[in-house]
């Protein structure tokens, strides 16, 4: 009986620890998004794959620690968030349709250690050069929208 009690106590403790880690991760995620929302956007290279309907799967396949989220802010403006919560880095992209040039324009904000935007550009460039394969993932994609 004592062994079961210790086992249950350890399990409860593990659950509490896991709950605290999830809470802190979610707090870090929310803080990262808030910081991205207030960081100045600058013009960025257009990365066509970001607009692909399977962008979440493409990101997950090549950048497994990065969460991807897409949101339409206006009929001509999409917001794309790339979050690497454990590394505390993030990228926010606004993809806007330009009626005058008849093409997409992108603006970027990056917080945390620099380099995530470069990794995203490299990954989508590789994806484009590989014939734009849509990955099939066995695990859930996460924040795909």
PDB file of N, CA and C in Angstrom, residues 25-26 29 33 56 60 66-71 81-83 85 140-145:
ATOM      1  N   UNK A  25       5.019  27.941 -20.401  1.00  0.00           N
ATOM      2  CA  UNK A  25       5.183  27.941 -21.858  1.00  0.00           C
ATOM      3  C   UNK A  25       4.106  28.799 -22.503  1.00  0.00           C
ATOM      4  N   UNK A  26       2.879  28.662 -22.046  1.00  0.00           N
ATOM      5  CA  UNK A  26       1.790  29.463 -22.609  1.00  0.00           C
ATOM      6  C   UNK A  26       2.008  30.941 -22.312  1.00  0.00           C
ATOM      7  N   UNK A  29       4.623  32.145 -24.635  1.00  0.00           N
ATOM      8  CA  UNK A  29       4.038  32.249 -25.977  1.00  0.00           C
ATOM      9  C   UNK A  29       3.245  33.545 -26.109  1.00  0.00           C
ATOM     10  N   UNK A  33       4.069  36.789 -28.548  1.00  0.00           N
ATOM     11  CA  UNK A  33       3.116  37.362 -29.506  1.00  0.00           C
ATOM     12  C   UNK A  33       2.914  38.842 -29.225  1.00  0.00           C
ATOM     13  N   UNK A  56       1.450  25.362 -42.606  1.00  0.00           N
ATOM     14  CA  UNK A  56       1.699  24.808 -41.269  1.00  0.00           C
ATOM     15  C   UNK A  56       2.450  23.474 -41.362  1.00  0.00           C
ATOM     16  N   UNK A  60       6.245  22.734 -40.078  1.00  0.00           N
ATOM     17  CA  UNK A  60       6.461  21.651 -39.108  1.00  0.00           C
ATOM     18  C   UNK A  60       7.481  20.633 -39.615  1.00  0.00           C
ATOM     19  N   UNK A  66       9.139  25.180 -34.381  1.00  0.00           N
ATOM     20  CA  UNK A  66       8.452  26.430 -34.704  1.00  0.00           C
ATOM     21  C   UNK A  66       6.956  26.180 -34.875  1.00  0.00           C
ATOM     22  N   UNK A  67       6.167  26.974 -34.157  1.00  0.00           N
ATOM     23  CA  UNK A  67       4.707  26.951 -34.308  1.00  0.00           C
ATOM     24  C   UNK A  67       4.340  27.979 -35.368  1.00  0.00           C
ATOM     25  N   UNK A  68       3.335  27.659 -36.172  1.00  0.00           N
ATOM     26  CA  UNK A  68       2.887  28.560 -37.237  1.00  0.00           C
ATOM     27  C   UNK A  68       1.408  28.871 -37.040  1.00  0.00           C
ATOM     28  N   UNK A  69       1.073  30.128 -37.268  1.00  0.00           N
ATOM     29  CA  UNK A  69      -0.324  30.554 -37.157  1.00  0.00           C
ATOM     30  C   UNK A  69      -0.584  31.604 -38.226  1.00  0.00           C
ATOM     31  N   UNK A  70      -1.732  31.490 -38.880  1.00  0.00           N
ATOM     32  CA  UNK A  70      -2.114  32.454 -39.911  1.00  0.00           C
ATOM     33  C   UNK A  70      -3.476  33.035 -39.563  1.00  0.00           C
ATOM     34  N   UNK A  71      -3.611  34.328 -39.794  1.00  0.00           N
ATOM     35  CA  UNK A  71      -4.865  35.009 -39.497  1.00  0.00           C
ATOM     36  C   UNK A  71      -5.111  36.067 -40.573  1.00  0.00           C
ATOM     37  N   UNK A  81       2.388  34.192 -38.092  1.00  0.00           N
ATOM     38  CA  UNK A  81       3.256  34.160 -36.916  1.00  0.00           C
ATOM     39  C   UNK A  81       4.051  32.863 -36.907  1.00  0.00           C
ATOM     40  N   UNK A  82       5.333  32.986 -36.663  1.00  0.00           N
ATOM     41  CA  UNK A  82       6.239  31.857 -36.518  1.00  0.00           C
ATOM     42  C   UNK A  82       6.853  31.994 -35.126  1.00  0.00           C
ATOM     43  N   UNK A  83       6.557  31.049 -34.252  1.00  0.00           N
ATOM     44  CA  UNK A  83       6.992  31.148 -32.861  1.00  0.00           C
ATOM     45  C   UNK A  83       7.856  29.955 -32.476  1.00  0.00           C
ATOM     46  N   UNK A  85       8.913  29.076 -29.204  1.00  0.00           N
ATOM     47  CA  UNK A  85       8.729  29.441 -27.800  1.00  0.00           C
ATOM     48  C   UNK A  85       9.905  28.997 -26.930  1.00  0.00           C
ATOM     49  N   UNK A 140       0.137  15.845 -34.900  1.00  0.00           N
ATOM     50  CA  UNK A 140      -0.678  17.044 -35.109  1.00  0.00           C
ATOM     51  C   UNK A 140       0.194  18.237 -35.478  1.00  0.00           C
ATOM     52  N   UNK A 141      -0.361  19.130 -36.261  1.00  0.00           N
ATOM     53  CA  UNK A 141       0.368  20.287 -36.757  1.00  0.00           C
ATOM     54  C   UNK A 141       0.407  21.412 -35.727  1.00  0.00           C
ATOM     55  N   UNK A 142      -0.511  21.473 -34.817  1.00  0.00           N
ATOM     56  CA  UNK A 142      -0.464  22.503 -33.785  1.00  0.00           C
ATOM     57  C   UNK A 142      -1.374  23.664 -34.063  1.00  0.00           C
ATOM     58  N   UNK A 143      -0.802  24.822 -34.332  1.00  0.00           N
ATOM     59  CA  UNK A 143      -1.579  26.051 -34.408  1.00  0.00           C
ATOM     60  C   UNK A 143      -1.994  26.409 -35.818  1.00  0.00           C
ATOM     61  N   UNK A 144      -2.020  25.468 -36.726  1.00  0.00           N
ATOM     62  CA  UNK A 144      -2.382  25.794 -38.093  1.00  0.00           C
ATOM     63  C   UNK A 144      -3.752  26.423 -38.131  1.00  0.00           C
ATOM     64  N   UNK A 145      -3.846  27.447 -38.909  1.00  0.00           N
ATOM     65  CA  UNK A 145      -5.145  28.129 -39.034  1.00  0.00           C
ATOM     66  C   UNK A 145      -5.584  28.146 -40.480  1.00  0.00           C
TER      67      UNK A 145
END
